[in-house]
mmCIF file of C-alpha atoms in Angstrom:
data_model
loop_
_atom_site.group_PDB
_atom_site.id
_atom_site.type_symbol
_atom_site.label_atom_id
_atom_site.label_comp_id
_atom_site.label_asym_id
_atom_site.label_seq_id
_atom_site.Cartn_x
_atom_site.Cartn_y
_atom_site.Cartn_z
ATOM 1 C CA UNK A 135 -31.102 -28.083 -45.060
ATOM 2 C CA UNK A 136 -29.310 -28.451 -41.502
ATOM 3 C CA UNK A 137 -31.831 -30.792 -39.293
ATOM 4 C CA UNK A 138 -31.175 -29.907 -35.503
ATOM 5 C CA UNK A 139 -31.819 -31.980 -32.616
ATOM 6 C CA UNK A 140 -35.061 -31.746 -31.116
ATOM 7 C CA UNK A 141 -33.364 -30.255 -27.551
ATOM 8 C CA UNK A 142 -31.231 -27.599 -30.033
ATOM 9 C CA UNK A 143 -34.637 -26.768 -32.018
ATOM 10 C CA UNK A 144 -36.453 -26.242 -29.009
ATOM 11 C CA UNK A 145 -33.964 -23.920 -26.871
ATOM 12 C CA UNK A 146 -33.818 -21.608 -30.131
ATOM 13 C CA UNK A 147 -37.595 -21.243 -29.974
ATOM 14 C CA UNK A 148 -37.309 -20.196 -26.584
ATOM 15 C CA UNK A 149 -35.274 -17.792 -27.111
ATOM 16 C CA UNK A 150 -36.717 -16.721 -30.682
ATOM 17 C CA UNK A 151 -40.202 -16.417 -28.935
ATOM 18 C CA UNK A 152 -38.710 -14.052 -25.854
ATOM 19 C CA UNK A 153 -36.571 -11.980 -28.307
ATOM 20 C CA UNK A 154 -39.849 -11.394 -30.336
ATOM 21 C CA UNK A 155 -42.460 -10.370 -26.960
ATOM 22 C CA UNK A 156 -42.759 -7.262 -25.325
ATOM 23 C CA UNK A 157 -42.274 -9.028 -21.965
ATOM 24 C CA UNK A 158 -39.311 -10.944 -23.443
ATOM 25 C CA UNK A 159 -37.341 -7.777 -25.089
ATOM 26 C CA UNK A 160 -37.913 -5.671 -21.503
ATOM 27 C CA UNK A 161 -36.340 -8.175 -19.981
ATOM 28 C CA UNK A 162 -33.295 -8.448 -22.589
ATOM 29 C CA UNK A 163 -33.135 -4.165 -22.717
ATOM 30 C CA UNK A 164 -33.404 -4.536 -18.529
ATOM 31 C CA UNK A 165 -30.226 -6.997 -18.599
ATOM 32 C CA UNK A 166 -28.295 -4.575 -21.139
ATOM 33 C CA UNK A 167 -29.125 -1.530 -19.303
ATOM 34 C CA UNK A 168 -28.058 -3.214 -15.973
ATOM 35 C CA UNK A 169 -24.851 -4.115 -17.722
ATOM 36 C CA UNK A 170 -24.263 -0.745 -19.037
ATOM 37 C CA UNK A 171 -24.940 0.862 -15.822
ATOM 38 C CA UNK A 172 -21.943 -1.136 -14.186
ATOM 39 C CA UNK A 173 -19.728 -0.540 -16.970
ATOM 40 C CA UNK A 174 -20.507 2.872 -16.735
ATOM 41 C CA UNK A 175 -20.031 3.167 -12.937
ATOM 42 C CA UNK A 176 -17.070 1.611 -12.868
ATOM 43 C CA UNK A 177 -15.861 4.356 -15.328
ATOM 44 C CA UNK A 178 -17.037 7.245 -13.623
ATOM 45 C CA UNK A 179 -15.315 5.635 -10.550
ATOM 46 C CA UNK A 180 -11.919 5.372 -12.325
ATOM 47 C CA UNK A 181 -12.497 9.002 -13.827
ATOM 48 C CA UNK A 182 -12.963 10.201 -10.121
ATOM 49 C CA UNK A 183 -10.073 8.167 -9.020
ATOM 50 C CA UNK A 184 -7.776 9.459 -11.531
ATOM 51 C CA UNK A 185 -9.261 13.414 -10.925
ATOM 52 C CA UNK A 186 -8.138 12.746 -7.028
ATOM 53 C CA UNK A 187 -4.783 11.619 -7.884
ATOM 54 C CA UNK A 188 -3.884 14.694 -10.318
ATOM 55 C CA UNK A 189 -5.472 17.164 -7.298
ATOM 56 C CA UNK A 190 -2.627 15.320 -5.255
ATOM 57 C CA UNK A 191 -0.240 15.753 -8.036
ATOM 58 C CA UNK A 192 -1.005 19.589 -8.349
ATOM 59 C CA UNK A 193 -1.134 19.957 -4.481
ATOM 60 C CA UNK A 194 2.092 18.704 -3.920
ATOM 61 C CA UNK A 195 3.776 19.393 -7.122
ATOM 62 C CA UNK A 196 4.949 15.966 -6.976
ATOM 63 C CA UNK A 197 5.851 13.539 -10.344
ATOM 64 C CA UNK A 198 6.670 10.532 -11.453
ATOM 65 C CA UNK A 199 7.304 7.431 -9.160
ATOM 66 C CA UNK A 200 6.253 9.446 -6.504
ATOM 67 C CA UNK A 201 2.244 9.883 -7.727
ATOM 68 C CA UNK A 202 2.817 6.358 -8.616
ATOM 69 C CA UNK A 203 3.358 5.666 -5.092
ATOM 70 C CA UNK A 204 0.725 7.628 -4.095
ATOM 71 C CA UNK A 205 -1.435 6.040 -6.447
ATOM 72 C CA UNK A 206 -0.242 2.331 -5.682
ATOM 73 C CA UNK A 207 -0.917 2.903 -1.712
ATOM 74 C CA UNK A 208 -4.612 4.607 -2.319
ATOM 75 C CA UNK A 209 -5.129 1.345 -4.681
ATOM 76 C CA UNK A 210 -4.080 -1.122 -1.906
ATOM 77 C CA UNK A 211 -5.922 0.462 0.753
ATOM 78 C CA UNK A 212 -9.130 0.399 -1.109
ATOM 79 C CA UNK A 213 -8.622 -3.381 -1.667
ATOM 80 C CA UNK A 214 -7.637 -3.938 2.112
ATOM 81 C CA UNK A 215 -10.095 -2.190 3.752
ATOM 82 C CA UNK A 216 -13.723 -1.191 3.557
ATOM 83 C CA UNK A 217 -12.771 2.128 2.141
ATOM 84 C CA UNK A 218 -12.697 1.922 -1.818
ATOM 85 C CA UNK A 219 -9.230 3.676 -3.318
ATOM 86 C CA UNK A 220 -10.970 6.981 -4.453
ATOM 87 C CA UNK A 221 -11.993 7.642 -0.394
ATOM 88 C CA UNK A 222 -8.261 6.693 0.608
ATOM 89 C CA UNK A 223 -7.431 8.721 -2.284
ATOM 90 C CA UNK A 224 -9.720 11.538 -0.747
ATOM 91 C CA UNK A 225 -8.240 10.843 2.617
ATOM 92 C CA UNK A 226 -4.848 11.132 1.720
ATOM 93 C CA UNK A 227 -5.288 14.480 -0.201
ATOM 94 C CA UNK A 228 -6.518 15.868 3.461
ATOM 95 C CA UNK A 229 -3.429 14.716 5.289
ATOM 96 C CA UNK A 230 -1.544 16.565 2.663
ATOM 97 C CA UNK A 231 -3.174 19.613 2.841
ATOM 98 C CA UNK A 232 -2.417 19.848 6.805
ATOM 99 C CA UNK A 233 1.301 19.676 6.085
ATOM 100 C CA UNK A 234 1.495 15.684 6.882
ATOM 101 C CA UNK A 235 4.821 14.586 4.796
ATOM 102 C CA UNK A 236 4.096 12.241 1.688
ATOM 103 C CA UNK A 237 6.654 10.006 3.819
ATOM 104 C CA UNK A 238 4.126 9.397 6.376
ATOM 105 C CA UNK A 239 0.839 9.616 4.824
ATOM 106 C CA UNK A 240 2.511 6.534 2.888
ATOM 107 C CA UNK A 241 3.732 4.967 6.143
ATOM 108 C CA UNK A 242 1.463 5.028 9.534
ATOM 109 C CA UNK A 243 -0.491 8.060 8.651
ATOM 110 C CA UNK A 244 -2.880 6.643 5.787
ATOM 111 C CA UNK A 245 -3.982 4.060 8.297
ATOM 112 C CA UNK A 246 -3.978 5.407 11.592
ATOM 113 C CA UNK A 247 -6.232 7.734 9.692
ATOM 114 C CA UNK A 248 -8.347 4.770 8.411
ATOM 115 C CA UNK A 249 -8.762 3.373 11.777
ATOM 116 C CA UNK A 250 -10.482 6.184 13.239
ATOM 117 C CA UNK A 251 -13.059 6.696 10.359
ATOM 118 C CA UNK A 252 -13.752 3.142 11.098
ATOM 119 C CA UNK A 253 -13.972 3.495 14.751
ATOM 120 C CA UNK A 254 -15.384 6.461 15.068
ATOM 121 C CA UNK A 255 -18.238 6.079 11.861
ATOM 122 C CA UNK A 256 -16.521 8.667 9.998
ATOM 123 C CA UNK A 257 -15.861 9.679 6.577
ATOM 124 C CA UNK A 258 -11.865 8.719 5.598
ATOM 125 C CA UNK A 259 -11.691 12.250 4.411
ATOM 126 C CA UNK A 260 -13.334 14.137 8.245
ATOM 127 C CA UNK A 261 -10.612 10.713 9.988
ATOM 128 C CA UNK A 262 -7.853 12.468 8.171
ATOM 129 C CA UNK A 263 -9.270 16.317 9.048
ATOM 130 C CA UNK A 264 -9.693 16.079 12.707
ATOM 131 C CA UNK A 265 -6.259 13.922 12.767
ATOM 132 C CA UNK A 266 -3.723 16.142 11.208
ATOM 133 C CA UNK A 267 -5.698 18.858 12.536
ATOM 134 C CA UNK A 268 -5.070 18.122 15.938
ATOM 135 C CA UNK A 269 -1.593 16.738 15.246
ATOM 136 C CA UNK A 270 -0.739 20.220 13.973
ATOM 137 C CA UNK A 271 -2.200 22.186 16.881
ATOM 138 C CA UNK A 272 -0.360 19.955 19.449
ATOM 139 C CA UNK A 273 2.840 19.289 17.014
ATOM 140 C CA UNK A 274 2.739 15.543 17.493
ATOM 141 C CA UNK A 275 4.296 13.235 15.123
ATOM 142 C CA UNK A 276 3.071 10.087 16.127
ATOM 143 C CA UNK A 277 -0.659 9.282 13.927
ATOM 144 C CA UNK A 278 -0.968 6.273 15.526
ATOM 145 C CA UNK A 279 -1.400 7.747 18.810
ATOM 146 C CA UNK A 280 -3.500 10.883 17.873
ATOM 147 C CA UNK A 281 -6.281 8.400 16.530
ATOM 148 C CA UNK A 282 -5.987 6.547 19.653
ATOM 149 C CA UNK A 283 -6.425 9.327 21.722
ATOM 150 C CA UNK A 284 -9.615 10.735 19.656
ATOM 151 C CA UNK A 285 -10.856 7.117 20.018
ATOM 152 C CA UNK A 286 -10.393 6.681 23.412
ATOM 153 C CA UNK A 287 -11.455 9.875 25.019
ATOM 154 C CA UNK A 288 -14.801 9.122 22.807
ATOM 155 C CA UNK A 289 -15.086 5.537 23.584
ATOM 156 C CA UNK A 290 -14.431 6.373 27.322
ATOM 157 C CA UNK A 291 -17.331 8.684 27.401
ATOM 158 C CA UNK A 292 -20.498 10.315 26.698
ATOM 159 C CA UNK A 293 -18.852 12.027 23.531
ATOM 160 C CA UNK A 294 -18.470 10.352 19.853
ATOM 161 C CA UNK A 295 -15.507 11.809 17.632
ATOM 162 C CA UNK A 296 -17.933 13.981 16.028
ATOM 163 C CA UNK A 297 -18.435 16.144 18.818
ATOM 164 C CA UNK A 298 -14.943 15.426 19.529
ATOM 165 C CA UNK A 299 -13.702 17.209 16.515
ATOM 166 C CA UNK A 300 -16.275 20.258 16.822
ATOM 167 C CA UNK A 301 -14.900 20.560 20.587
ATOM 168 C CA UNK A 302 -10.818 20.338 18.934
ATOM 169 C CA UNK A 303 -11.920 23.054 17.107
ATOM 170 C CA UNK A 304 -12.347 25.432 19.621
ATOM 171 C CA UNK A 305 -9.967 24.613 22.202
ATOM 172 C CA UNK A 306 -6.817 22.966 20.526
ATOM 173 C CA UNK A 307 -4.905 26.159 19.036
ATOM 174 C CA UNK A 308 -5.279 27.972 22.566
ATOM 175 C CA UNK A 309 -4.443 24.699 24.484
ATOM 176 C CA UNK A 310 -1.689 23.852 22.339
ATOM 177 C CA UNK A 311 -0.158 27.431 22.777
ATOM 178 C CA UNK A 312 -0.273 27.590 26.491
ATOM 179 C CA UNK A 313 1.507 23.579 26.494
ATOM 180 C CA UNK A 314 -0.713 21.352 26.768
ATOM 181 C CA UNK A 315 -0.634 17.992 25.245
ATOM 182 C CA UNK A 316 -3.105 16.204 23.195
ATOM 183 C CA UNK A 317 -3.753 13.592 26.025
ATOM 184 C CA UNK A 318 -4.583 16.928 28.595
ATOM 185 C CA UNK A 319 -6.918 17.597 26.530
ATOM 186 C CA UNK A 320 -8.530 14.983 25.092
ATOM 187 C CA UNK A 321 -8.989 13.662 29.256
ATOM 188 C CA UNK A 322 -10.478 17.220 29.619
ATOM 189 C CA UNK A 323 -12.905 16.804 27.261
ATOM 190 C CA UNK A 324 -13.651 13.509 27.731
ATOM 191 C CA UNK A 325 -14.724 14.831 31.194
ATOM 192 C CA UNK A 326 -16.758 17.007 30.350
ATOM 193 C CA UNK A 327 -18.673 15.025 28.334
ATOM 194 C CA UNK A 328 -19.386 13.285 31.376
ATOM 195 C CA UNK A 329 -21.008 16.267 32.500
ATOM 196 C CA UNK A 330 -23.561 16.478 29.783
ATOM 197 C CA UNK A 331 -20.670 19.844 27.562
ATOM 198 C CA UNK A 332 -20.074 17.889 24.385
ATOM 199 C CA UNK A 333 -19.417 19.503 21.005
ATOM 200 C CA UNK A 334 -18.394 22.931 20.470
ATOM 201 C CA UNK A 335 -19.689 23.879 23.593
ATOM 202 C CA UNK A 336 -17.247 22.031 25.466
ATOM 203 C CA UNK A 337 -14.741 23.408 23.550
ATOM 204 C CA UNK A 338 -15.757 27.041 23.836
ATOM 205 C CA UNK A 339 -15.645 26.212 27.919
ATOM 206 C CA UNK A 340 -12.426 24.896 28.124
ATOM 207 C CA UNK A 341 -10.798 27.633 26.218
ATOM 208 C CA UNK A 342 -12.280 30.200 28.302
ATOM 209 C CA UNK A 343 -10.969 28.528 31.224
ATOM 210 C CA UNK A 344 -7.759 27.987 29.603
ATOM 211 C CA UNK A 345 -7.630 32.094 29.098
ATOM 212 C CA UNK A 346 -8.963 32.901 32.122
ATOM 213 C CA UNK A 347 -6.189 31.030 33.935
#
């Protein structure tokens, strides 16, 4: 017979008399269930991560070192910012869809991209749709600056980059057509805004005026 200390006897009790109550098993099952539901978010979170990746992969046809990259920069942005790497992931399959070269979405383009979700309250994946949207329609090459401009002409204003991108909609093929830069028309808008035309409305305005001129 092993005699145990009094502290040693005691503690086992403890525990004994908690593993053997209802209240004490609920808590136990509560703890394991907590535990399993992190383990098993953190899986489905991988699983998504992974699923975004290979949609990248069969987007762009690309293999190799190059989805590693792709992988390596979604993975460092989701560490470095308050985006997690399956929304940078998410993100970055937009910019690729608009054309944006893998060169730049892993250069300036990831996080010009991640600046404006942040500034504007946005979604990474609607930063990098209005973005390369309007970088397209005014055939700029410079992310950095398109996000500025979407910023500013919002922050300058009675407009948000919401109504922003609703407005871009409308306006920027016709616009970009006829000349004008992204700056025109972001001032354009921005003035409008002023005047209580926000949204799609503005938008629709502006490109009948464009046409009409």
């Amino acid at each position: 017979t092993v005699r145990l200390k009094d502290g040693v006897s005691s503690g086992l009790s403890r525990v004994n008399n908690a593993l053997t109550s209802p209240l004490g098993m609920l808590g136990v099952g509560a703890g394991a269930m907590g535990v399993g539901g992190l383990i098993t978010n953190s899986a489905t979170k991988a699983m998504d991560f992974d699923a975004q990746i290979s949609t990248i992969k069969a987007l762009t046809g690309m293999q190799g070192a190059e989805v590693e990259s792709i992988r390596q920069h979604a993975l460092e942005l989701g560490k470095s910012t308050k985006f997690s790497a399956l929304e940078a992931a998410q993100g970055m399959t937009e910019l690729l869809k608009a054309g944006i070269d893998v060169k730049d979405v892993l250069g300036d383009t990831s996080k010009a991209a991640l600046d404006l979700a942040a500034a504007g309250d946005l979604s990474l994946t609607e930063a990098a749709e209005i973005m390369s949207t309007s970088m397209n329609a005014f055939g700029m090459k410079d992310p950095t600056k398109a996000a500025n401009l979407l910023a500013g002409a919002a922050n300058a204003s009675a407009t948000d980059v919401h109504e922003m991108k609703y407005a871009l909609s409308q306006v920027s093929n016709v616009a970009g057509g006829l000349g004008l830069t992204m700056a025109d028309v972001s001032t354009g808008l921005a003035v409008f805004a002023q005047n209580a035309l926000k949204g799609s409305d503005a938008g629709t305005s502006m490109k009948t005026m464009l046409q009409r001129l």
